[in-house]
Tab-separated table of C-alpha atoms in Angstrom:
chain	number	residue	atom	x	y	z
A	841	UNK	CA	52.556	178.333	92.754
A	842	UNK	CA	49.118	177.256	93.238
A	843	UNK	CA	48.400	179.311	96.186
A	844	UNK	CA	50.518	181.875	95.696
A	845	UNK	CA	47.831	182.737	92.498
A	846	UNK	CA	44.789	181.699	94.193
A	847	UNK	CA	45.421	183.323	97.437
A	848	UNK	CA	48.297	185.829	96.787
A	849	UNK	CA	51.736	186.256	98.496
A	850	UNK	CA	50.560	187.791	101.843
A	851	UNK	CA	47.736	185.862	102.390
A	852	UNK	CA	49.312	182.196	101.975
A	853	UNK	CA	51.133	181.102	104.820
A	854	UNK	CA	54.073	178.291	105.150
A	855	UNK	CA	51.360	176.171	106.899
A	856	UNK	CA	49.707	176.399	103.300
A	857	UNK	CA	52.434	175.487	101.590
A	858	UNK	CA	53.530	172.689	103.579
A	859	UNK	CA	49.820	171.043	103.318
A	860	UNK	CA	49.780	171.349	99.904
A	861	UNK	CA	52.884	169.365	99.670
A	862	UNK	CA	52.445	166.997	102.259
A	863	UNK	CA	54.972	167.787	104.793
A	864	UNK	CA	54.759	169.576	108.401
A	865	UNK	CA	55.144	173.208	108.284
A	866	UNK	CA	59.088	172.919	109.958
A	867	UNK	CA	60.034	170.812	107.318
A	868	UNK	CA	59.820	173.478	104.943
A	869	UNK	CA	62.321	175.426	106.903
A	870	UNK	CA	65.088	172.288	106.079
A	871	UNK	CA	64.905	173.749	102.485
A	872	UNK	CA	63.880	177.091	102.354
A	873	UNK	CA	64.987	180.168	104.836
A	874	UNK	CA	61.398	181.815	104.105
A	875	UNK	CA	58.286	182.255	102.260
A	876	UNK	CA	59.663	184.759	100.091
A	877	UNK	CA	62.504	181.975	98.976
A	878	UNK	CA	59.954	179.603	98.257
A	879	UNK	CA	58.199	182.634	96.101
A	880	UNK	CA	61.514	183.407	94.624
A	881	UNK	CA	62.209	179.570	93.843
A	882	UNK	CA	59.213	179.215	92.244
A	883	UNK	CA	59.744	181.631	89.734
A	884	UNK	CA	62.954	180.797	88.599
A	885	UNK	CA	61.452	177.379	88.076
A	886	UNK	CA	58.815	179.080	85.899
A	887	UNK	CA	61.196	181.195	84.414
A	888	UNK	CA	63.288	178.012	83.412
A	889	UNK	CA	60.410	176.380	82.118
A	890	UNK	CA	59.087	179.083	80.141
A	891	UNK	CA	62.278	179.279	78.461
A	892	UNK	CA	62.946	175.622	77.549
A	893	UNK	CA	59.382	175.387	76.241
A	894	UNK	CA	60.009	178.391	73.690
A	895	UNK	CA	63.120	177.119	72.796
A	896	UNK	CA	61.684	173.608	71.953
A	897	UNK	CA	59.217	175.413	69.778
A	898	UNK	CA	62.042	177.554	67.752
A	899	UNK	CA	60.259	180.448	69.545
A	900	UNK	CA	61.810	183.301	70.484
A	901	UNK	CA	62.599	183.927	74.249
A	902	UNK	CA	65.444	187.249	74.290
A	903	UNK	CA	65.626	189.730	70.983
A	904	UNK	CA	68.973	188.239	70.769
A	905	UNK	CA	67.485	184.874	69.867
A	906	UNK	CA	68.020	183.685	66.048
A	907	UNK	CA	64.779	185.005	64.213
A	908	UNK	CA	64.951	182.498	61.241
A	909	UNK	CA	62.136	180.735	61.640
A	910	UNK	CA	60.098	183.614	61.707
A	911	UNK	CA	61.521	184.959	58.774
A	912	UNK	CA	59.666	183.277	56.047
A	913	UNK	CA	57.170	184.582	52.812
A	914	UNK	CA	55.330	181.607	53.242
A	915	UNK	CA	52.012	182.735	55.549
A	916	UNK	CA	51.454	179.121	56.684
A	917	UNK	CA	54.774	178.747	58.113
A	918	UNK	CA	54.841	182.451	60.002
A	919	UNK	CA	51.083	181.423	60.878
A	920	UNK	CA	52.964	178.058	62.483
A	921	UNK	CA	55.825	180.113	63.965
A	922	UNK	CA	53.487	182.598	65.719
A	923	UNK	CA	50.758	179.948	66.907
A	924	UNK	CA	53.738	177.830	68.273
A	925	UNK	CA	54.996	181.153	70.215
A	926	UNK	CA	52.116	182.203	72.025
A	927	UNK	CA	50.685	178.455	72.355
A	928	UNK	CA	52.247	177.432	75.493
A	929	UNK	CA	51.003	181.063	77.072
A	930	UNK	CA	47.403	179.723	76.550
A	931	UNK	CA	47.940	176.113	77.429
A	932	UNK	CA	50.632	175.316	79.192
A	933	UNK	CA	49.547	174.853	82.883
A	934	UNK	CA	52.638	175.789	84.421
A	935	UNK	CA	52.627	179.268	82.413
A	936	UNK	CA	49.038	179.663	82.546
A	937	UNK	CA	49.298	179.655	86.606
A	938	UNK	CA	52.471	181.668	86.458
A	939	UNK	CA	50.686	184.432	84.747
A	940	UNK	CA	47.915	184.453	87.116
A	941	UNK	CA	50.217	184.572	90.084
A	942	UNK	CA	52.395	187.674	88.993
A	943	UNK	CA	49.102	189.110	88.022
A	944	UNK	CA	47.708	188.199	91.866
A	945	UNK	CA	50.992	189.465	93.144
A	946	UNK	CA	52.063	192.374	91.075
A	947	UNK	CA	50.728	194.958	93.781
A	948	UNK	CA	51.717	193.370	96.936
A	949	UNK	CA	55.723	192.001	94.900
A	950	UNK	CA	57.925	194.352	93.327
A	951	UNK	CA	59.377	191.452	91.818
A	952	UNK	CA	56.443	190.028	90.790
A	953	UNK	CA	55.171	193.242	89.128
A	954	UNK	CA	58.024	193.386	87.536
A	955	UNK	CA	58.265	189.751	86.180
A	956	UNK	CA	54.910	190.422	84.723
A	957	UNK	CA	55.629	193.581	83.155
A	958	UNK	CA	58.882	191.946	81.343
A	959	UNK	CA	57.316	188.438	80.484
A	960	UNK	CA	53.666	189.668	79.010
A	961	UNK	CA	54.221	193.243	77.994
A	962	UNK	CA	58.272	194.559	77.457
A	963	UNK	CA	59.563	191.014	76.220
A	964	UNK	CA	57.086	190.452	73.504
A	965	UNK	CA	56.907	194.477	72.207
A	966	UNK	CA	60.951	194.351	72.222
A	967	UNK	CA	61.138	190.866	70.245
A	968	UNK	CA	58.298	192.060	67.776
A	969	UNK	CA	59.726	195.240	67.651
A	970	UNK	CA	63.429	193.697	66.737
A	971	UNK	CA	61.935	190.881	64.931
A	972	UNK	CA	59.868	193.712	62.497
A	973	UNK	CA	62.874	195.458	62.022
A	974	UNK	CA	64.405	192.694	60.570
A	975	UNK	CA	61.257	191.679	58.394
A	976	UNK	CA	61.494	195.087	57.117
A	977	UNK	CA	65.289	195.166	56.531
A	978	UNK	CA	64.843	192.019	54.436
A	979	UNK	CA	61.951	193.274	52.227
A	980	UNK	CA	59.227	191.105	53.579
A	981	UNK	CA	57.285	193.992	55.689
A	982	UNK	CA	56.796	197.115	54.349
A	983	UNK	CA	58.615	200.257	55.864
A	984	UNK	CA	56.752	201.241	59.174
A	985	UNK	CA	57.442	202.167	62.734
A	986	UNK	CA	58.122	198.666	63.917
A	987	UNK	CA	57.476	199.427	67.629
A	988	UNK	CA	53.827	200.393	67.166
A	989	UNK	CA	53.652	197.502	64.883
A	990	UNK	CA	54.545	195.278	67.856
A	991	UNK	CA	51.878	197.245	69.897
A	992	UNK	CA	49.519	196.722	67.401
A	993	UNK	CA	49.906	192.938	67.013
A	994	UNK	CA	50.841	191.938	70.635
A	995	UNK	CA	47.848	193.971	72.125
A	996	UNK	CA	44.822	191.939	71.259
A	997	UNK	CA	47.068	188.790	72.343
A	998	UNK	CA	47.252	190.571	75.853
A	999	UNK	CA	43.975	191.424	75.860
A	1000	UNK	CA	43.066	187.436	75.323
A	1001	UNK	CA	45.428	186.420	77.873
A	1002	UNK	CA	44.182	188.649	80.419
A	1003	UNK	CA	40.856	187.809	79.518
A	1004	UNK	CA	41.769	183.739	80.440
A	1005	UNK	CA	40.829	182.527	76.952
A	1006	UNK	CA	41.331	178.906	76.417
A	1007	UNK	CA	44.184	178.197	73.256
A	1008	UNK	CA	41.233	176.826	71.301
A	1009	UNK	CA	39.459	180.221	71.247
A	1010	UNK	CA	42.674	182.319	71.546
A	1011	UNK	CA	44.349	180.383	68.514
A	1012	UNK	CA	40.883	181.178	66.411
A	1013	UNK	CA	41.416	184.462	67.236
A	1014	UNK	CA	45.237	185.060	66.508
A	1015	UNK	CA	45.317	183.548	63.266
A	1016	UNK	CA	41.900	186.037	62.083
A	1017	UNK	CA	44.185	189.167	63.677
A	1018	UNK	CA	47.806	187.856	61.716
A	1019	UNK	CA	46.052	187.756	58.569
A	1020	UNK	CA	44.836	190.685	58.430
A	1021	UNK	CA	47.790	192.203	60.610
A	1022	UNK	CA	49.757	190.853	57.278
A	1023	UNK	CA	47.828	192.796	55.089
A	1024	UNK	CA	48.292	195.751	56.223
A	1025	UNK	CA	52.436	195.357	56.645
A	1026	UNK	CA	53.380	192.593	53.723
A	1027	UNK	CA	55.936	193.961	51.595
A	1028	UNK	CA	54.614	193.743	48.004
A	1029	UNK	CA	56.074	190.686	46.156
């Protein structure tokens, strides 16, 4: 995964590959028909992973997920909730290189363009959105256009991920932009 962000798809070879892991280059073949399996093995790994980590963090990973935790009065706990969602985007190494290779690849991949579309920009808007809606049917936001809402809060999050910001100044930074982004959409107690 290393190379494939560093270098790109194209430009890393199964010579690379196999160095990097200690094998000869043929070797690789014993396991993997081509480069683009390896590619395609490696995010499905990262996929996996991402998954499992949100999970273990009562994060949401589909808009089908359970949204209870997130569906609190209490602004420590949502503060928790939220921090604990986007946390392992800013610190997890795994997730921090997958990012960076689907960003690296995303012109010369379909796939990977895709992949990054879906995990950093539709999956979030589409769980905020759904998880708004709900926030508003329970009388905890006030009535709104919950898709811009998701815009609104996910989009300085993408901007800190694309900008590489470590979790210490990203957290900082998301708990200033939830407090005020509950101000403006708190339902009235």
């Amino acid at each position: 995964m290393e190379l494939f962000a560093e270098r790109g798809f194209k430009a890393t070879t199964t010579k690379d590959i196999a160095a990097k892991v200690g094998i000869k280059d043929a070797s690789i073949y014993s396991h993997f028909g081509s480069k683009q399996e390896i590619f395609n093995a490696i995010i499905e790994r990262a996929l996996s992973h991402l998954q499992e980590t949100l999970h273990a963090d009562d994060a949401l990973f589909e808009a089908s997920d359970n949204p209870r935790a997130y569906l609190t009065r209490d602004a420590d706990d949502l503060s928790r909730v939220v921090l604990d969602s986007y946390r392992p985007f800013f610190a997890d190494a795994e997730l921090i290189c997958l990012r960076k290779m689907l960003v690296v690849n995303q012109f010369e991949s379909e796939r990977a363009g895709q992949l990054f579309q879906r995990i950093f920009i539709d999956q979030p808007l589409d769980l905020q959105t759904a998880l708004f809606d709900r926030m508003v049917a329970d009388g905890l936001f006030e009535r709104c256009n919950t898709r811009l809402a998701a815009y609104e809060f996910h989009g300085p999050v993408f901007l800190l991920l694309m900008q590489n910001a470590s979790w210490t100044e990203a957290k900082s930074r998301i708990q200033a932009h939830l407090r005020a982004f509950e101000r403006t959409h708190r339902a009235a107690r």
